[in-house]
JSON list of C-alpha atoms in Angstrom, two decimals:
[
{"chain": "B", "resi": 1, "resn": "SER", "atom": "CA", "xyz": [0.02, 0.10, -0.02]},
{"chain": "B", "resi": 2, "resn": "GLY", "atom": "CA", "xyz": [0.78, 3.47, -0.34]},
{"chain": "B", "resi": 3, "resn": "LEU", "atom": "CA", "xyz": [1.18, 4.15, 3.30]},
{"chain": "B", "resi": 4, "resn": "ALA", "atom": "CA", "xyz": [3.83, 1.28, 3.94]},
{"chain": "B", "resi": 5, "resn": "GLY", "atom": "CA", "xyz": [5.88, 3.25, 1.07]},
{"chain": "B", "resi": 6, "resn": "VAL", "atom": "CA", "xyz": [5.13, 6.34, 3.26]},
{"chain": "B", "resi": 7, "resn": "GLU", "atom": "CA", "xyz": [6.50, 4.54, 6.44]},
{"chain": "B", "resi": 8, "resn": "TYR", "atom": "CA", "xyz": [9.32, 3.50, 4.74]},
{"chain": "B", "resi": 9, "resn": "ALA", "atom": "CA", "xyz": [10.50, 6.57, 3.40]},
{"chain": "B", "resi": 10, "resn": "LEU", "atom": "CA", "xyz": [9.97, 8.69, 6.81]},
{"chain": "B", "resi": 11, "resn": "GLY", "atom": "CA", "xyz": [10.91, 6.18, 9.37]},
{"chain": "B", "resi": 12, "resn": "PRO", "atom": "CA", "xyz": [14.66, 6.86, 9.55]},
{"chain": "B", "resi": 13, "resn": "ARG", "atom": "CA", "xyz": [13.28, 10.61, 10.00]},
{"chain": "B", "resi": 14, "resn": "ILE", "atom": "CA", "xyz": [10.54, 9.36, 12.57]},
{"chain": "B", "resi": 15, "resn": "ALA", "atom": "CA", "xyz": [13.61, 7.13, 14.49]},
{"chain": "B", "resi": 16, "resn": "GLN", "atom": "CA", "xyz": [15.70, 10.43, 14.47]},
{"chain": "B", "resi": 17, "resn": "ASN", "atom": "CA", "xyz": [13.27, 12.74, 15.73]},
{"chain": "B", "resi": 18, "resn": "ARG", "atom": "CA", "xyz": [12.36, 10.04, 18.55]},
{"chain": "B", "resi": 19, "resn": "LEU", "atom": "CA", "xyz": [16.14, 10.42, 19.43]},
{"chain": "B", "resi": 20, "resn": "ASN", "atom": "CA", "xyz": [16.42, 14.03, 19.23]},
{"chain": "B", "resi": 21, "resn": "GLU", "atom": "CA", "xyz": [13.22, 14.12, 21.58]},
{"chain": "B", "resi": 22, "resn": "THR", "atom": "CA", "xyz": [14.68, 11.43, 23.85]},
{"chain": "B", "resi": 23, "resn": "LEU", "atom": "CA", "xyz": [17.85, 13.42, 24.13]},
{"chain": "B", "resi": 24, "resn": "ALA", "atom": "CA", "xyz": [16.14, 16.45, 25.06]},
{"chain": "B", "resi": 25, "resn": "GLN", "atom": "CA", "xyz": [14.22, 14.98, 27.94]},
{"chain": "B", "resi": 26, "resn": "VAL", "atom": "CA", "xyz": [16.95, 13.63, 29.79]},
{"chain": "B", "resi": 27, "resn": "PRO", "atom": "CA", "xyz": [17.94, 16.47, 31.67]},
{"chain": "B", "resi": 28, "resn": "LYS", "atom": "CA", "xyz": [14.05, 17.02, 32.80]},
{"chain": "B", "resi": 29, "resn": "LEU", "atom": "CA", "xyz": [13.70, 13.16, 33.61]},
{"chain": "B", "resi": 30, "resn": "VAL", "atom": "CA", "xyz": [16.94, 12.44, 35.78]},
{"chain": "B", "resi": 31, "resn": "PRO", "atom": "CA", "xyz": [17.88, 15.09, 38.25]},
{"chain": "B", "resi": 32, "resn": "GLY", "atom": "CA", "xyz": [21.18, 16.27, 37.96]},
{"chain": "B", "resi": 33, "resn": "ALA", "atom": "CA", "xyz": [21.32, 15.34, 34.48]},
{"chain": "B", "resi": 34, "resn": "ALA", "atom": "CA", "xyz": [23.01, 18.07, 31.69]},
{"chain": "B", "resi": 35, "resn": "ARG", "atom": "CA", "xyz": [22.72, 15.22, 28.92]},
{"chain": "B", "resi": 36, "resn": "GLY", "atom": "CA", "xyz": [22.05, 12.03, 27.71]},
{"chain": "B", "resi": 37, "resn": "GLN", "atom": "CA", "xyz": [24.34, 9.46, 25.89]},
{"chain": "B", "resi": 38, "resn": "ALA", "atom": "CA", "xyz": [22.98, 6.32, 23.64]},
{"chain": "B", "resi": 39, "resn": "ASP", "atom": "CA", "xyz": [24.23, 2.72, 25.14]},
{"chain": "B", "resi": 40, "resn": "ASP", "atom": "CA", "xyz": [23.40, 0.00, 23.08]},
{"chain": "B", "resi": 41, "resn": "ALA", "atom": "CA", "xyz": [25.72, -2.35, 25.31]},
{"chain": "B", "resi": 42, "resn": "VAL", "atom": "CA", "xyz": [24.21, -2.68, 29.00]},
{"chain": "B", "resi": 43, "resn": "VAL", "atom": "CA", "xyz": [21.15, -4.26, 28.26]},
{"chain": "B", "resi": 44, "resn": "PRO", "atom": "CA", "xyz": [21.27, -6.50, 25.40]},
{"chain": "B", "resi": 45, "resn": "GLY", "atom": "CA", "xyz": [18.83, -5.86, 22.29]},
{"chain": "B", "resi": 46, "resn": "ARG", "atom": "CA", "xyz": [17.80, -2.66, 23.89]},
{"chain": "B", "resi": 47, "resn": "ARG", "atom": "CA", "xyz": [19.33, 0.98, 23.72]},
{"chain": "B", "resi": 48, "resn": "VAL", "atom": "CA", "xyz": [19.22, 2.84, 26.69]},
{"chain": "B", "resi": 49, "resn": "PHE", "atom": "CA", "xyz": [20.50, 6.42, 27.49]},
{"chain": "B", "resi": 50, "resn": "ARG", "atom": "CA", "xyz": [23.05, 6.99, 30.22]},
{"chain": "B", "resi": 51, "resn": "ALA", "atom": "CA", "xyz": [22.06, 10.40, 32.39]},
{"chain": "B", "resi": 52, "resn": "VAL", "atom": "CA", "xyz": [25.15, 11.87, 32.82]},
{"chain": "B", "resi": 53, "resn": "ASP", "atom": "CA", "xyz": [26.18, 15.72, 34.55]},
{"chain": "B", "resi": 54, "resn": "ALA", "atom": "CA", "xyz": [28.44, 18.31, 33.46]},
{"chain": "B", "resi": 55, "resn": "GLY", "atom": "CA", "xyz": [31.42, 16.65, 34.25]},
{"chain": "B", "resi": 56, "resn": "GLY", "atom": "CA", "xyz": [30.15, 13.20, 32.56]},
{"chain": "B", "resi": 57, "resn": "ALA", "atom": "CA", "xyz": [29.56, 10.99, 35.86]},
{"chain": "B", "resi": 58, "resn": "LEU", "atom": "CA", "xyz": [26.50, 8.80, 35.49]},
{"chain": "B", "resi": 59, "resn": "VAL", "atom": "CA", "xyz": [23.44, 10.23, 37.56]},
{"chain": "B", "resi": 60, "resn": "GLY", "atom": "CA", "xyz": [20.86, 8.10, 36.10]},
{"chain": "B", "resi": 61, "resn": "TRP", "atom": "CA", "xyz": [19.02, 6.51, 33.31]},
{"chain": "B", "resi": 62, "resn": "VAL", "atom": "CA", "xyz": [16.40, 7.00, 30.37]},
{"chain": "B", "resi": 63, "resn": "VAL", "atom": "CA", "xyz": [14.82, 4.02, 29.14]},
{"chain": "B", "resi": 64, "resn": "PRO", "atom": "CA", "xyz": [12.62, 3.32, 26.03]},
{"chain": "B", "resi": 65, "resn": "GLY", "atom": "CA", "xyz": [9.28, 1.64, 26.44]},
{"chain": "B", "resi": 66, "resn": "LYS", "atom": "CA", "xyz": [6.35, 0.85, 24.17]},
{"chain": "B", "resi": 67, "resn": "GLY", "atom": "CA", "xyz": [3.09, -1.19, 24.60]},
{"chain": "B", "resi": 68, "resn": "GLN", "atom": "CA", "xyz": [-0.67, -1.31, 23.59]},
{"chain": "B", "resi": 69, "resn": "GLY", "atom": "CA", "xyz": [-2.95, 1.59, 24.59]},
{"chain": "B", "resi": 70, "resn": "PHE", "atom": "CA", "xyz": [-6.82, 2.01, 24.28]},
{"chain": "B", "resi": 71, "resn": "ALA", "atom": "CA", "xyz": [-6.33, 3.16, 20.54]},
{"chain": "B", "resi": 72, "resn": "ASP", "atom": "CA", "xyz": [-3.14, 2.36, 19.59]},
{"chain": "B", "resi": 73, "resn": "LYS", "atom": "CA", "xyz": [0.72, 1.72, 20.72]},
{"chain": "B", "resi": 74, "resn": "ILE", "atom": "CA", "xyz": [2.04, 4.19, 23.26]},
{"chain": "B", "resi": 75, "resn": "GLU", "atom": "CA", "xyz": [5.86, 4.79, 23.26]},
{"chain": "B", "resi": 76, "resn": "LEU", "atom": "CA", "xyz": [7.31, 6.50, 26.16]},
{"chain": "B", "resi": 77, "resn": "ILE", "atom": "CA", "xyz": [10.74, 6.96, 27.98]},
{"chain": "B", "resi": 78, "resn": "VAL", "atom": "CA", "xyz": [11.21, 6.43, 31.95]},
{"chain": "B", "resi": 79, "resn": "GLY", "atom": "CA", "xyz": [13.59, 8.08, 33.83]},
{"chain": "B", "resi": 80, "resn": "LEU", "atom": "CA", "xyz": [15.56, 5.93, 36.75]},
{"chain": "B", "resi": 81, "resn": "ASP", "atom": "CA", "xyz": [18.19, 6.86, 39.19]},
{"chain": "B", "resi": 82, "resn": "ALA", "atom": "CA", "xyz": [21.26, 5.61, 39.00]},
{"chain": "B", "resi": 83, "resn": "ARG", "atom": "CA", "xyz": [21.08, 2.46, 40.85]},
{"chain": "B", "resi": 84, "resn": "ALA", "atom": "CA", "xyz": [17.55, 2.17, 39.02]},
{"chain": "B", "resi": 85, "resn": "GLU", "atom": "CA", "xyz": [15.73, 1.71, 41.99]},
{"chain": "B", "resi": 86, "resn": "THR", "atom": "CA", "xyz": [13.47, 4.93, 41.71]},
{"chain": "B", "resi": 87, "resn": "ILE", "atom": "CA", "xyz": [11.45, 6.39, 38.79]},
{"chain": "B", "resi": 88, "resn": "THR", "atom": "CA", "xyz": [12.87, 9.82, 38.62]},
{"chain": "B", "resi": 89, "resn": "GLY", "atom": "CA", "xyz": [10.48, 10.87, 35.37]},
{"chain": "B", "resi": 90, "resn": "LEU", "atom": "CA", "xyz": [8.07, 9.70, 32.71]},
{"chain": "B", "resi": 91, "resn": "PHE", "atom": "CA", "xyz": [7.39, 11.37, 29.49]},
{"chain": "B", "resi": 92, "resn": "VAL", "atom": "CA", "xyz": [5.19, 10.26, 26.55]},
{"chain": "B", "resi": 93, "resn": "LEU", "atom": "CA", "xyz": [6.83, 10.27, 23.23]},
{"chain": "B", "resi": 94, "resn": "ASP", "atom": "CA", "xyz": [3.95, 9.33, 20.95]},
{"chain": "B", "resi": 95, "resn": "GLN", "atom": "CA", "xyz": [0.34, 8.41, 21.75]},
{"chain": "B", "resi": 96, "resn": "LYS", "atom": "CA", "xyz": [-3.04, 8.39, 20.08]},
{"chain": "B", "resi": 97, "resn": "GLU", "atom": "CA", "xyz": [-5.46, 8.08, 22.74]},
{"chain": "B", "resi": 98, "resn": "THR", "atom": "CA", "xyz": [-8.74, 9.40, 23.23]},
{"chain": "B", "resi": 99, "resn": "PRO", "atom": "CA", "xyz": [-8.63, 13.15, 22.81]},
{"chain": "B", "resi": 100, "resn": "ALA", "atom": "CA", "xyz": [-9.68, 15.01, 26.09]},
{"chain": "B", "resi": 101, "resn": "LEU", "atom": "CA", "xyz": [-9.34, 11.49, 27.93]},
{"chain": "B", "resi": 102, "resn": "GLY", "atom": "CA", "xyz": [-6.89, 8.99, 27.30]},
{"chain": "B", "resi": 103, "resn": "ASP", "atom": "CA", "xyz": [-4.46, 11.68, 25.50]},
{"chain": "B", "resi": 104, "resn": "ASN", "atom": "CA", "xyz": [-4.26, 13.24, 29.63]},
{"chain": "B", "resi": 105, "resn": "ILE", "atom": "CA", "xyz": [-1.68, 10.41, 29.80]},
{"chain": "B", "resi": 106, "resn": "THR", "atom": "CA", "xyz": [0.52, 13.05, 28.18]},
{"chain": "B", "resi": 107, "resn": "THR", "atom": "CA", "xyz": [0.07, 16.01, 31.50]},
{"chain": "B", "resi": 108, "resn": "GLU", "atom": "CA", "xyz": [2.23, 16.63, 33.85]},
{"chain": "B", "resi": 109, "resn": "ALA", "atom": "CA", "xyz": [-0.30, 15.98, 36.64]},
{"chain": "B", "resi": 110, "resn": "PHE", "atom": "CA", "xyz": [-0.59, 12.17, 35.38]},
{"chain": "B", "resi": 111, "resn": "ARG", "atom": "CA", "xyz": [3.14, 11.46, 34.51]},
{"chain": "B", "resi": 112, "resn": "GLY", "atom": "CA", "xyz": [4.02, 13.65, 37.83]},
{"chain": "B", "resi": 113, "resn": "GLN", "atom": "CA", "xyz": [2.50, 11.03, 39.83]},
{"chain": "B", "resi": 114, "resn": "PHE", "atom": "CA", "xyz": [5.40, 7.99, 39.04]},
{"chain": "B", "resi": 115, "resn": "VAL", "atom": "CA", "xyz": [7.94, 10.07, 40.39]},
{"chain": "B", "resi": 116, "resn": "GLY", "atom": "CA", "xyz": [10.14, 8.87, 43.08]},
{"chain": "B", "resi": 117, "resn": "PHE", "atom": "CA", "xyz": [8.09, 5.39, 42.74]},
{"chain": "B", "resi": 118, "resn": "GLY", "atom": "CA", "xyz": [10.45, 2.72, 43.52]},
{"chain": "B", "resi": 119, "resn": "THR", "atom": "CA", "xyz": [11.22, -0.16, 41.21]},
{"chain": "B", "resi": 120, "resn": "GLY", "atom": "CA", "xyz": [10.31, -2.90, 43.51]},
{"chain": "B", "resi": 121, "resn": "VAL", "atom": "CA", "xyz": [6.74, -2.58, 43.58]},
{"chain": "B", "resi": 122, "resn": "PRO", "atom": "CA", "xyz": [4.56, -2.94, 40.45]},
{"chain": "B", "resi": 123, "resn": "LEU", "atom": "CA", "xyz": [2.90, -0.04, 39.10]},
{"chain": "B", "resi": 124, "resn": "ASP", "atom": "CA", "xyz": [-1.16, -0.75, 39.02]},
{"chain": "B", "resi": 125, "resn": "ALA", "atom": "CA", "xyz": [-3.82, 2.40, 37.69]},
{"chain": "B", "resi": 126, "resn": "LYS", "atom": "CA", "xyz": [-6.77, 2.59, 40.37]},
{"chain": "B", "resi": 127, "resn": "ARG", "atom": "CA", "xyz": [-9.78, 4.78, 40.82]},
{"chain": "B", "resi": 128, "resn": "ALA", "atom": "CA", "xyz": [-7.88, 5.94, 44.32]},
{"chain": "B", "resi": 129, "resn": "PRO", "atom": "CA", "xyz": [-5.10, 8.44, 45.00]},
{"chain": "B", "resi": 130, "resn": "THR", "atom": "CA", "xyz": [-1.77, 7.81, 44.16]},
{"chain": "B", "resi": 131, "resn": "ASP", "atom": "CA", "xyz": [0.29, 5.64, 47.05]},
{"chain": "B", "resi": 132, "resn": "LYS", "atom": "CA", "xyz": [4.19, 5.06, 47.02]},
{"chain": "B", "resi": 133, "resn": "ALA", "atom": "CA", "xyz": [3.65, 1.90, 49.12]},
{"chain": "B", "resi": 134, "resn": "THR", "atom": "CA", "xyz": [1.02, -0.35, 47.20]},
{"chain": "B", "resi": 135, "resn": "GLY", "atom": "CA", "xyz": [2.06, 0.73, 43.64]},
{"chain": "B", "resi": 136, "resn": "THR", "atom": "CA", "xyz": [-1.18, 2.90, 42.92]},
{"chain": "B", "resi": 137, "resn": "ILE", "atom": "CA", "xyz": [-1.25, 5.71, 40.31]},
{"chain": "B", "resi": 138, "resn": "GLN", "atom": "CA", "xyz": [-4.11, 7.40, 40.28]},
{"chain": "B", "resi": 139, "resn": "ALA", "atom": "CA", "xyz": [-6.02, 6.58, 37.08]},
{"chain": "B", "resi": 140, "resn": "LEU", "atom": "CA", "xyz": [-7.39, 9.00, 34.77]},
{"chain": "B", "resi": 141, "resn": "THR", "atom": "CA", "xyz": [-11.33, 9.73, 34.97]},
{"chain": "B", "resi": 142, "resn": "GLY", "atom": "CA", "xyz": [-12.82, 7.88, 32.00]},
{"chain": "B", "resi": 143, "resn": "ALA", "atom": "CA", "xyz": [-9.28, 6.54, 30.97]},
{"chain": "B", "resi": 144, "resn": "THR", "atom": "CA", "xyz": [-8.64, 3.66, 32.86]},
{"chain": "B", "resi": 145, "resn": "ILE", "atom": "CA", "xyz": [-7.38, 1.65, 30.10]},
{"chain": "B", "resi": 146, "resn": "SER", "atom": "CA", "xyz": [-4.96, 4.28, 29.14]},
{"chain": "B", "resi": 147, "resn": "SER", "atom": "CA", "xyz": [-3.79, 4.84, 32.59]},
{"chain": "B", "resi": 148, "resn": "ASP", "atom": "CA", "xyz": [-3.77, 0.94, 33.14]},
{"chain": "B", "resi": 149, "resn": "ALA", "atom": "CA", "xyz": [-1.47, 0.69, 29.62]},
{"chain": "B", "resi": 150, "resn": "VAL", "atom": "CA", "xyz": [1.09, 3.44, 31.13]},
{"chain": "B", "resi": 151, "resn": "CYS", "atom": "CA", "xyz": [1.46, 1.34, 34.03]},
{"chain": "B", "resi": 152, "resn": "THR", "atom": "CA", "xyz": [2.06, -2.15, 32.50]},
{"chain": "B", "resi": 153, "resn": "ILE", "atom": "CA", "xyz": [4.35, -0.34, 30.12]},
{"chain": "B", "resi": 154, "resn": "VAL", "atom": "CA", "xyz": [6.49, 1.25, 32.91]},
{"chain": "B", "resi": 155, "resn": "ASN", "atom": "CA", "xyz": [6.35, -2.24, 34.83]},
{"chain": "B", "resi": 156, "resn": "GLN", "atom": "CA", "xyz": [7.54, -4.00, 31.51]},
{"chain": "B", "resi": 157, "resn": "THR", "atom": "CA", "xyz": [10.29, -1.87, 30.72]},
{"chain": "B", "resi": 158, "resn": "VAL", "atom": "CA", "xyz": [11.64, -1.50, 34.18]},
{"chain": "B", "resi": 159, "resn": "ALA", "atom": "CA", "xyz": [11.97, -5.37, 35.06]},
{"chain": "B", "resi": 160, "resn": "ALA", "atom": "CA", "xyz": [13.47, -5.65, 31.50]},
{"chain": "B", "resi": 161, "resn": "VAL", "atom": "CA", "xyz": [16.24, -3.31, 32.36]},
{"chain": "B", "resi": 162, "resn": "LYS", "atom": "CA", "xyz": [16.87, -3.09, 35.88]},
{"chain": "B", "resi": 163, "resn": "ALA", "atom": "CA", "xyz": [19.30, -6.00, 36.71]},
{"chain": "B", "resi": 164, "resn": "PRO", "atom": "CA", "xyz": [21.77, -4.97, 33.75]},
{"chain": "B", "resi": 165, "resn": "LEU", "atom": "CA", "xyz": [21.60, -1.55, 34.57]},
{"chain": "B", "resi": 166, "resn": "GLN", "atom": "CA", "xyz": [22.15, -2.16, 38.36]},
{"chain": "B", "resi": 167, "resn": "ALA", "atom": "CA", "xyz": [25.05, -4.38, 37.00]},
{"chain": "B", "resi": 168, "resn": "ALA", "atom": "CA", "xyz": [26.66, -1.46, 35.40]},
{"chain": "B", "resi": 169, "resn": "SER", "atom": "CA", "xyz": [26.00, 1.20, 37.90]},
{"chain": "B", "resi": 170, "resn": "PRO", "atom": "CA", "xyz": [28.80, 2.25, 40.21]},
{"chain": "B", "resi": 171, "resn": "ALA", "atom": "CA", "xyz": [28.09, 1.07, 43.85]},
{"chain": "B", "resi": 172, "resn": "LYS", "atom": "CA", "xyz": [26.69, 3.70, 46.12]},
{"chain": "B", "resi": 173, "resn": "VAL", "atom": "CA", "xyz": [29.59, 4.99, 48.20]},
{"chain": "B", "resi": 174, "resn": "ASN", "atom": "CA", "xyz": [28.19, 6.97, 51.45]}
]
């Protein structure tokens, strides 16, 4: 079909735009980060981004994830601390959820709920206040499926990268 041709022609440009957007988000998603560096070696078969400070020291990670939303695929990036123990940020790169409902997954109010959650507790969207102890993310009204999808994508992404990121991370010096 003609659409496949368009997709093929635009694919590299879309990928470059995603890369640029991801790199631009790194300082916003990981406290203390000055920039991001793509790393294809730390997690086999997956590109992650080292979040480094002005001196080049590792301060965290930014990890892309994607999965099925209510309407279509959702692509996001998750910020993690250097030990991959805490979520430091979340940004939605691409989504086609229902306007004024599911697309609210892109809002700071929704995304901000994820900050500070430990990576040891699976996240779950519920019609209840955000609670770090139980992993509860307050679901968007009228968009439970979109809210659930984001939690699932974050859970799957963190599960896939946590061990290799921790292995690659310098031990804490206290």
